[in-house]
CSV table of C-alpha atoms in Angstrom, one decimal:
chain,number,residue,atom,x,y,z
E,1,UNK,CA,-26.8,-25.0,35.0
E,2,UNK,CA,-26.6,-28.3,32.8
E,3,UNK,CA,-29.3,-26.1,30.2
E,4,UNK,CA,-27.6,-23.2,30.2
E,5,UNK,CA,-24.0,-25.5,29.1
E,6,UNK,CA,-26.1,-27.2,26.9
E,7,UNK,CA,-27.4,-24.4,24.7
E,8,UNK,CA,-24.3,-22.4,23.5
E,9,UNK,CA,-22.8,-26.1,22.5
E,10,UNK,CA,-25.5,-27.1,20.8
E,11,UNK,CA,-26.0,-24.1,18.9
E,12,UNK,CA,-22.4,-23.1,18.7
E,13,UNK,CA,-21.6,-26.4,17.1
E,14,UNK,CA,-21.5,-23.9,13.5
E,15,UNK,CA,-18.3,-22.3,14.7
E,16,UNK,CA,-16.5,-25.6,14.7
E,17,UNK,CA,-13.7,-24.3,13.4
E,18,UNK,CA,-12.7,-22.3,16.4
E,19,UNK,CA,-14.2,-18.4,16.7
E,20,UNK,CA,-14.0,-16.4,13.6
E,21,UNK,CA,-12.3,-13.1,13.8
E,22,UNK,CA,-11.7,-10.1,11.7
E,23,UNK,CA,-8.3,-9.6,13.2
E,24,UNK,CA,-7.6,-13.4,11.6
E,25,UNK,CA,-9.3,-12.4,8.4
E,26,UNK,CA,-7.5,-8.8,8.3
E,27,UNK,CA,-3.9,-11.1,8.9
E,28,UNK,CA,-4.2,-13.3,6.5
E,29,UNK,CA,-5.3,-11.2,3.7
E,30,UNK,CA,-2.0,-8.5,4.4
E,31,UNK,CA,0.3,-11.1,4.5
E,32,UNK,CA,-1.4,-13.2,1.6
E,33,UNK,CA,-0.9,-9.5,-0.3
E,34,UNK,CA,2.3,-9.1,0.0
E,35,UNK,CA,2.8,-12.6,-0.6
E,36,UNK,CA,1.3,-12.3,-4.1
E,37,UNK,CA,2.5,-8.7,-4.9
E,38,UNK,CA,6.4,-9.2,-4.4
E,39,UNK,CA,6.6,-12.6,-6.5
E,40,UNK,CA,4.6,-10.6,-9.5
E,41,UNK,CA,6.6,-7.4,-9.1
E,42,UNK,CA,10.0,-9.7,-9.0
E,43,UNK,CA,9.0,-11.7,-12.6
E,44,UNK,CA,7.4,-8.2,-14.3
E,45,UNK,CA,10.5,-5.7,-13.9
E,46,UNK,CA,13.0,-8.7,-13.8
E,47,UNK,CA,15.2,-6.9,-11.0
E,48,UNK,CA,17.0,-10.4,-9.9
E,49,UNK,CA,18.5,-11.0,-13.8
E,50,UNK,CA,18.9,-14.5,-12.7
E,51,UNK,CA,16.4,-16.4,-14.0
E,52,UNK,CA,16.8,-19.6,-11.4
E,53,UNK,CA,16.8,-17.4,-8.3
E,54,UNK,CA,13.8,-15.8,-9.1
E,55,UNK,CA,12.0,-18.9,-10.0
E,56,UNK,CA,12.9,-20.6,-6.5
E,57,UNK,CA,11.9,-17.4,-4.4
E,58,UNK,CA,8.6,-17.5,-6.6
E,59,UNK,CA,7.9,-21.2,-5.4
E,60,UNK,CA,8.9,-20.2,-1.9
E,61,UNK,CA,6.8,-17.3,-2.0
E,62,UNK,CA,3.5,-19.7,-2.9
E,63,UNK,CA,4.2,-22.2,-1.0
E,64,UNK,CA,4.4,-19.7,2.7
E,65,UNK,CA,1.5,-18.0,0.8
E,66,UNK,CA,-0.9,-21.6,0.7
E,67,UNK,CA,-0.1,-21.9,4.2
E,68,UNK,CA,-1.4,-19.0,5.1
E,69,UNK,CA,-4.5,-19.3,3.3
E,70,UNK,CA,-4.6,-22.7,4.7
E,71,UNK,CA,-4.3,-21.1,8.5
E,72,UNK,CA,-5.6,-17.9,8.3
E,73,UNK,CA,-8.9,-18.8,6.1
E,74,UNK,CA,-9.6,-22.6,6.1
E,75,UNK,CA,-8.9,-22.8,9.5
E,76,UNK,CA,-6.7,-26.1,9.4
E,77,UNK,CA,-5.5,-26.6,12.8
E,78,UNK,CA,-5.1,-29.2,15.2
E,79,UNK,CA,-7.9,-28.4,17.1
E,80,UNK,CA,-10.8,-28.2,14.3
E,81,UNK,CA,-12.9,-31.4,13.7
E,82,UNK,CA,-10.5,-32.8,16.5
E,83,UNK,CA,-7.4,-32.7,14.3
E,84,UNK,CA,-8.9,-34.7,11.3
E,85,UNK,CA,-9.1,-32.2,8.8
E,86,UNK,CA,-5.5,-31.5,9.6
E,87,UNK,CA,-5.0,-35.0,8.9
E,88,UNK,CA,-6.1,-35.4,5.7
E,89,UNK,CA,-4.6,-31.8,4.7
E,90,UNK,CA,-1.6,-33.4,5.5
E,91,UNK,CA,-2.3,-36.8,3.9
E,92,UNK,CA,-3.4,-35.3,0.4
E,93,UNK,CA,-0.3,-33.2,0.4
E,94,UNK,CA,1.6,-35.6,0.7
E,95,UNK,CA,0.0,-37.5,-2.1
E,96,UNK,CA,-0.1,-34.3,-4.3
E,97,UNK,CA,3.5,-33.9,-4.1
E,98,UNK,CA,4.1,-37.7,-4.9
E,99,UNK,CA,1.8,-36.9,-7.8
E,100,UNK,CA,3.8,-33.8,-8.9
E,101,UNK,CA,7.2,-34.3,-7.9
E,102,UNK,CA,6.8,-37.7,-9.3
E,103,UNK,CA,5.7,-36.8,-12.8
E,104,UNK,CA,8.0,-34.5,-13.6
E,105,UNK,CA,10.7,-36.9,-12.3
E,106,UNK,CA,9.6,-39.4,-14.5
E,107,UNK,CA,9.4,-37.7,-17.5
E,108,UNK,CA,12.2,-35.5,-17.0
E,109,UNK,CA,14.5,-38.4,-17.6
E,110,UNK,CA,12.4,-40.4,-19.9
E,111,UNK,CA,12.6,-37.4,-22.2
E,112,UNK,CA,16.7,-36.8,-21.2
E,113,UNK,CA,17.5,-40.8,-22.2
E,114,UNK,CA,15.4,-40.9,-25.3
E,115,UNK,CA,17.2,-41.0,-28.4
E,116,UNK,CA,17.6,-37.6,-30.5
E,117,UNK,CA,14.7,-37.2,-32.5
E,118,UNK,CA,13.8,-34.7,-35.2
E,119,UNK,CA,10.0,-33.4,-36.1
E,120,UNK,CA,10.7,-34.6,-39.4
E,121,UNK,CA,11.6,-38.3,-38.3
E,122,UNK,CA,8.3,-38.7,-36.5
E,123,UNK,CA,6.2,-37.2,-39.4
E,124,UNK,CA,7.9,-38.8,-42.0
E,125,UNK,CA,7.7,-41.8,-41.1
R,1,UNK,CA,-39.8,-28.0,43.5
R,2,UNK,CA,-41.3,-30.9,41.9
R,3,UNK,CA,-41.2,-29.7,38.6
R,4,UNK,CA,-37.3,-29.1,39.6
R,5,UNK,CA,-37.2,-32.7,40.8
R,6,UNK,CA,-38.1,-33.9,37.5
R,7,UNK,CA,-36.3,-32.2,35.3
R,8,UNK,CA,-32.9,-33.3,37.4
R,9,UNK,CA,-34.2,-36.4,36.8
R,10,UNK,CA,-33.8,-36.4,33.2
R,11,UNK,CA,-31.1,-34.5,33.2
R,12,UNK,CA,-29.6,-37.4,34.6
R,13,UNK,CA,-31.2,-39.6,32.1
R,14,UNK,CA,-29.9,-37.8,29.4
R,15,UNK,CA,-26.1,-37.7,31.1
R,16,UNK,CA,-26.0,-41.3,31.4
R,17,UNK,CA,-26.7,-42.3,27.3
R,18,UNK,CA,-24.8,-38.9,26.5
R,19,UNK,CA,-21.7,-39.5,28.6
R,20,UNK,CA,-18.9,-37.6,27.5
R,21,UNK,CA,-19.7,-36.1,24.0
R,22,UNK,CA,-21.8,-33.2,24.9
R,23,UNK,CA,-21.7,-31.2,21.8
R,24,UNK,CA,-20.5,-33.7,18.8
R,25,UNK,CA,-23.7,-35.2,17.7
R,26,UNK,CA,-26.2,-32.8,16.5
R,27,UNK,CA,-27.3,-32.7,13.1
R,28,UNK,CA,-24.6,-31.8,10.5
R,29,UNK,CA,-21.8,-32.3,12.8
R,30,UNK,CA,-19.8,-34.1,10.5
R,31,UNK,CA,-20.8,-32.3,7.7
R,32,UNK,CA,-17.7,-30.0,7.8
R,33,UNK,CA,-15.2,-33.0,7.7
R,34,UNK,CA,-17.0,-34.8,4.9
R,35,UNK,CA,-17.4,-31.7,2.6
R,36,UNK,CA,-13.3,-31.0,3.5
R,37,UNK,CA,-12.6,-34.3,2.7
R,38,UNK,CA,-14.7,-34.2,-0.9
R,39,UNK,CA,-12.4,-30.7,-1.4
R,40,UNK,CA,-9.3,-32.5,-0.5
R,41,UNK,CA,-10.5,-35.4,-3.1
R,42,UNK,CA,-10.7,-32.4,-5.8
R,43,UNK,CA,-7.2,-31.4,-4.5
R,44,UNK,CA,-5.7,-34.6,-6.2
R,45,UNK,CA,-7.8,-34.1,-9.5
R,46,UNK,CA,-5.8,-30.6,-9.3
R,47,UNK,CA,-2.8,-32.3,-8.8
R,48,UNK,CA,-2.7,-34.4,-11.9
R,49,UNK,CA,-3.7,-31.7,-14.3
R,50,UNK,CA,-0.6,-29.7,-12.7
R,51,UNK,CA,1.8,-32.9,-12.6
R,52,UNK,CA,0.3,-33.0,-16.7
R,53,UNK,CA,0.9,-29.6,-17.2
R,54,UNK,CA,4.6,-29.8,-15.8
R,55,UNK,CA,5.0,-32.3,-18.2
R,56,UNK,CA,3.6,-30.9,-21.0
R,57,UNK,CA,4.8,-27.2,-20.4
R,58,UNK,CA,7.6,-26.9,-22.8
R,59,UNK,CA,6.2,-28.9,-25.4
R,60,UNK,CA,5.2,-26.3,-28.2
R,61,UNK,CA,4.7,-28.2,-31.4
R,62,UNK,CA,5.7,-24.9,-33.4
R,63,UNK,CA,3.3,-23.4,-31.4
R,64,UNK,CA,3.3,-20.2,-29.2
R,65,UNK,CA,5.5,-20.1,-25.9
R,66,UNK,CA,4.2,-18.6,-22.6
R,67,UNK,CA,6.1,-15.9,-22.6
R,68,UNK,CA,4.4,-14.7,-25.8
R,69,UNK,CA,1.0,-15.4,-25.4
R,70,UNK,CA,0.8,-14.4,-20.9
R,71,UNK,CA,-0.4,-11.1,-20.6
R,72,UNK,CA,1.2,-10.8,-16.4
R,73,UNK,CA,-1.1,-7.7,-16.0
R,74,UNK,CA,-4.6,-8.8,-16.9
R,75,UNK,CA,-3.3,-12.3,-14.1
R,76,UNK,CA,-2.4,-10.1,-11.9
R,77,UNK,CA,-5.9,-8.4,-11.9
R,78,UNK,CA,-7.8,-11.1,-12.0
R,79,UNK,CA,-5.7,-12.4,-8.6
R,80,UNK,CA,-6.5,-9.5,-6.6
R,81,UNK,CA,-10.2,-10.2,-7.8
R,82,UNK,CA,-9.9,-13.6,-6.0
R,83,UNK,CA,-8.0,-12.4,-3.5
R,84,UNK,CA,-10.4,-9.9,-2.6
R,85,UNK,CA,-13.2,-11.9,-2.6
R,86,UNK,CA,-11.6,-14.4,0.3
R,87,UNK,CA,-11.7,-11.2,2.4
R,88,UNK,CA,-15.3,-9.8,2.0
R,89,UNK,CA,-16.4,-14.2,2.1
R,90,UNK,CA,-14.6,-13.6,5.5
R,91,UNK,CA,-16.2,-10.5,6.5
R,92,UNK,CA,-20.3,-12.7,5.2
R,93,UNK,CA,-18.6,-15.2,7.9
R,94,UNK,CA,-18.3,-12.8,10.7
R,95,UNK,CA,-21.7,-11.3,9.8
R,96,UNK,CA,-23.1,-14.4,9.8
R,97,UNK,CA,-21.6,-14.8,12.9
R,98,UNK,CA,-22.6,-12.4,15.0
R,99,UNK,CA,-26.6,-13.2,13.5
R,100,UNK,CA,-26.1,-10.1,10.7
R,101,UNK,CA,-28.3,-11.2,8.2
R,102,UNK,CA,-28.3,-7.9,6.2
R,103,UNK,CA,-24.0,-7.9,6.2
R,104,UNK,CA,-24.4,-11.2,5.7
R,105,UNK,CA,-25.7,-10.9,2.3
R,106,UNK,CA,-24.1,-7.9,1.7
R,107,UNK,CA,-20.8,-9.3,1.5
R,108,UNK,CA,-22.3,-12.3,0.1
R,109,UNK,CA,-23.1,-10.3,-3.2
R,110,UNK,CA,-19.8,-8.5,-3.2
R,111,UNK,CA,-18.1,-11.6,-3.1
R,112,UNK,CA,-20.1,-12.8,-5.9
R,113,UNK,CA,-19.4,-10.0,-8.1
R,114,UNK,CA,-15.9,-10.2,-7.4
R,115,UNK,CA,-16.3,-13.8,-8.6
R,116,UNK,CA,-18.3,-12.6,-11.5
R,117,UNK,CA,-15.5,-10.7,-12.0
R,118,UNK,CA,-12.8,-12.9,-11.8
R,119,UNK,CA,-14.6,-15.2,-14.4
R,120,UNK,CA,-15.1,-12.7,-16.7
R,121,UNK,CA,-11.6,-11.5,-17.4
R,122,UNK,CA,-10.6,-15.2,-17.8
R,123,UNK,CA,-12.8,-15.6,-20.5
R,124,UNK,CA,-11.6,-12.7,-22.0
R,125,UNK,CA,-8.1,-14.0,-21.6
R,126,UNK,CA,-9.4,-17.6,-23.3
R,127,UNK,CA,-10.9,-15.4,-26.3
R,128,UNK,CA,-7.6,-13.3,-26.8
R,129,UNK,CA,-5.8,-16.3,-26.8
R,130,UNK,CA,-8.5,-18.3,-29.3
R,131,UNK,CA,-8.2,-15.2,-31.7
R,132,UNK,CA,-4.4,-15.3,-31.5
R,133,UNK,CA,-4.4,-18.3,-32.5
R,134,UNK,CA,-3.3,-20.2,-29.5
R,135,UNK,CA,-6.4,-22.8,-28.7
R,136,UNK,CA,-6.7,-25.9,-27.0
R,137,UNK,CA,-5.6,-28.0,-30.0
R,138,UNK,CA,-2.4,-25.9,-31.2
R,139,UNK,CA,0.1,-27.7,-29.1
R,140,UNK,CA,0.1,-30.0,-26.0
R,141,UNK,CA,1.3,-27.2,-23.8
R,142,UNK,CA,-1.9,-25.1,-25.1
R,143,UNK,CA,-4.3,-28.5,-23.8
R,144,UNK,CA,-2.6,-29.1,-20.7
R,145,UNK,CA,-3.2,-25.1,-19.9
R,146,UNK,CA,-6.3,-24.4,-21.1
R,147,UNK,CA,-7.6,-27.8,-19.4
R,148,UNK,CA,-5.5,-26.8,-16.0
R,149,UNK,CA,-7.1,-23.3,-16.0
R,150,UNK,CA,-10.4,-23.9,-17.2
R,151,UNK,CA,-11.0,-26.8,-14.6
R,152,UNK,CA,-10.4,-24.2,-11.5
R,153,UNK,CA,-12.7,-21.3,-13.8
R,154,UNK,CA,-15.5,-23.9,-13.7
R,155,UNK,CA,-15.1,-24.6,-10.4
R,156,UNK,CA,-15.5,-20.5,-9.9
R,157,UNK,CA,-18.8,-20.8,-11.8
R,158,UNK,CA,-20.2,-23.2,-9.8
R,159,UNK,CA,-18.9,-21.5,-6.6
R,160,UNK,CA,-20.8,-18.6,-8.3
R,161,UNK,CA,-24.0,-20.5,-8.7
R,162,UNK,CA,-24.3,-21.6,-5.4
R,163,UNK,CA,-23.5,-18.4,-3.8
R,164,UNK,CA,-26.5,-17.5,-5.9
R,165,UNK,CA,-28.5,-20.4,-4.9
R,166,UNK,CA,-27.8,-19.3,-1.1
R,167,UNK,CA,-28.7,-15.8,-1.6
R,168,UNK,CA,-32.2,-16.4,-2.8
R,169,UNK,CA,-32.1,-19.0,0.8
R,170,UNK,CA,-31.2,-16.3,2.9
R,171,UNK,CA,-33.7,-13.6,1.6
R,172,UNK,CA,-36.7,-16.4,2.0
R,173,UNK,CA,-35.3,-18.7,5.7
R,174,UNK,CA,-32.4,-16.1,6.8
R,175,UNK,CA,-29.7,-17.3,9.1
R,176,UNK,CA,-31.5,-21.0,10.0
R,177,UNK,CA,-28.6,-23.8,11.1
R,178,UNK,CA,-28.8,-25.7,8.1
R,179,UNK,CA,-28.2,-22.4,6.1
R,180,UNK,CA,-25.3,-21.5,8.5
R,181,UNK,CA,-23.9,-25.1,7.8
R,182,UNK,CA,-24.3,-24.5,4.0
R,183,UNK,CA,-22.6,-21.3,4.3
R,184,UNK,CA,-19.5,-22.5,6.2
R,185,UNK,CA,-19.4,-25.1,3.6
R,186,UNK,CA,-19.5,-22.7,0.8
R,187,UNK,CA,-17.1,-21.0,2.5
R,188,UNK,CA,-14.4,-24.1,2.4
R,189,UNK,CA,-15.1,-23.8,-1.2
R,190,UNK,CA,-13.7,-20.9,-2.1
R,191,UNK,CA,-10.6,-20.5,0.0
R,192,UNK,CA,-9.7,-23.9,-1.5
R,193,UNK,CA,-10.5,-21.8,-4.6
R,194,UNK,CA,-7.7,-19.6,-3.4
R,195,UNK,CA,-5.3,-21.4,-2.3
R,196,UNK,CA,-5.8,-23.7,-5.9
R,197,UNK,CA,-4.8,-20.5,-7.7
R,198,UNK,CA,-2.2,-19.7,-5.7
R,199,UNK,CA,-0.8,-22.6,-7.4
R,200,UNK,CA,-2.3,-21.4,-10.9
R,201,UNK,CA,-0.5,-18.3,-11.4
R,202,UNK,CA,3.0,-19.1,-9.9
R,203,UNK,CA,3.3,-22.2,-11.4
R,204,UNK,CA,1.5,-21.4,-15.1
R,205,UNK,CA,2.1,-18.3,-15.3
R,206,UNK,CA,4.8,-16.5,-13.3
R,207,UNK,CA,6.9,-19.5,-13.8
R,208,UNK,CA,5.8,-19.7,-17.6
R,209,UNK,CA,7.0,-16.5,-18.5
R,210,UNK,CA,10.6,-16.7,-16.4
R,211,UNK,CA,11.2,-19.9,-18.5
């Protein structure tokens, strides 16, 4: 009994990340799909005029779209690697968003309380 | 009976050094967690060349803006390449999987292809551009996309070459442990690939050509 326990676990150590199916696979790439099609057809024909509004849905639109990918076909969950790749998914997003978010910040209002300049000001002198 | 005897003795051996891990030690188990750790390291080297790219994105120097130089079409191809090519690694997973080694490599060598594929048209997007007049060194906004872009297209390549590399395994040692741990590895890879594009075209070039 104890062999026959042992076996599968120690062989079916490779499916770590919980059992692989088709039906996952099949999900994620639909959704991921229509994920990537409606943000592509909204900037081509331009049907929302409003610039902003289409830009935010865009962003919305990638960001639902990386957590599928991150689900459906990495596998992140709390049960794979016993929660620690979960863990430091959710550490380095954290970190890339300080990165991002952070940059742009900065230098948004560096640029936005710098003195007018002209091209001519910095090349001419 | 005796024979029986013995082997509950070790059994018992065995249960009392291995007491409540029974399947968390064998070879490569922590392989998957170091190599997703490694891709969550390159995640951060992606995240500063988008943080310098967000920066950097309206600064033209005279140069050409996105919206002239972003052919949508030819992006959008090239992500349904990608996106296609998560599916059929998938589908080498589930072959490999269920011991497949033929569908294995079948889908293996499609989703090389697709990569091939993929790699190609980006080139041909970085030559378009070169000829147009809009390289690397025309205007900050150019450096910071060309340096974004090209980073992830390398990153194909290589994804490429050792897709390649694990072919020519699989043809000469088939579906071994240490292959299928390679392989799941690989796979990481390139959904993290993927998901890296997502942020590629909705953030380069969607959002370029909106602006």
């Amino acid at each position: 009994m104890n062999d026959a326990t042992q076996t599968p676990d120690a062989h079916g150590h490779a499916q770590a990340h919980g059992h692989l199916s088709r039906r996952g696979y099949l999900i994620g790439f639909l959704l991921s799909v229509v994920l990537t099609a409606v943000p592509f057809w909204l900037v081509m024909t331009g049907v929302l005029q409003d610039a902003q509004t289409t830009a935010i849905l865009i962003v919305a639109f990638a960001v639902v779209q990386i957590i599928v990918h991150t689900v459906c076909f990495l596998h992140v969950n709390t049960q794979s690697e016993g929660g620690w790749t979960l863990m430091a998914y959710a550490f380095t997003a954290v970190v890339v968003l300080i990165v991002i978010a952070g940059s742009l910040w900065i230098m948004y209002h560096l640029n936005t309380n710098m003195m007018p300049m002209t091209a001519e000001m910095g090349a001419g002198s | 009976m005796a024979a029986n005897a013995a082997t509950d003795a070790r059994v018992t051996d065995v249960s009392f050094y291995d007491v409540d891990d029974t399947h968390h030690h064998e070879a490569g188990g922590s392989t998957m967690l170091g190599f997703w750790i490694y891709l969550m390291s390159d995640a951060l080297i992606f995240a500063t060349l988008f943080a310098t790219y967000g920066v950097l994105s309206t600064s033209y120097a005279g140069g050409p803006s996105p919206r002239e130089i972003f052919e949508l079409p030819l992006v959008a191809v090239n992500t349904g390449l990608l996106l296609v090519s998560s599916i059929t690694y998938g589908f080498a997973m589930i072959a490999m999987q269920e011991g497949n080694l033929r569908g294995t490599q079948l889908w293996l060598a499609l989703t090389g292809l697709l990569g091939i594929g993929f790699v190609g048209i980006e080139l041909f997007e970085f030559t378009e551009l070169i000829h147009e007049g809009a390289t690397p060194q025309t205007s900050a906004f150019l450096s910071a996309f060309f340096t974004l872009v090209a980073t992830h297209g390398l990153h194909v390549t290589f994804g490429i070459l050792w897709l390649g590399v694990m072919l020519v395994q699989l043809s000469q040692r088939g579906l071994h442990p240490e292959n299928q741990r390679r392989l799941m590895c690989l796979s990481m890879f390139w959904h993290f690939l993927d998901v890296v594009w997502i942020g590629v075209f909705t953030f380069v070039y969607l959002l370029g050509v909106l602006r």
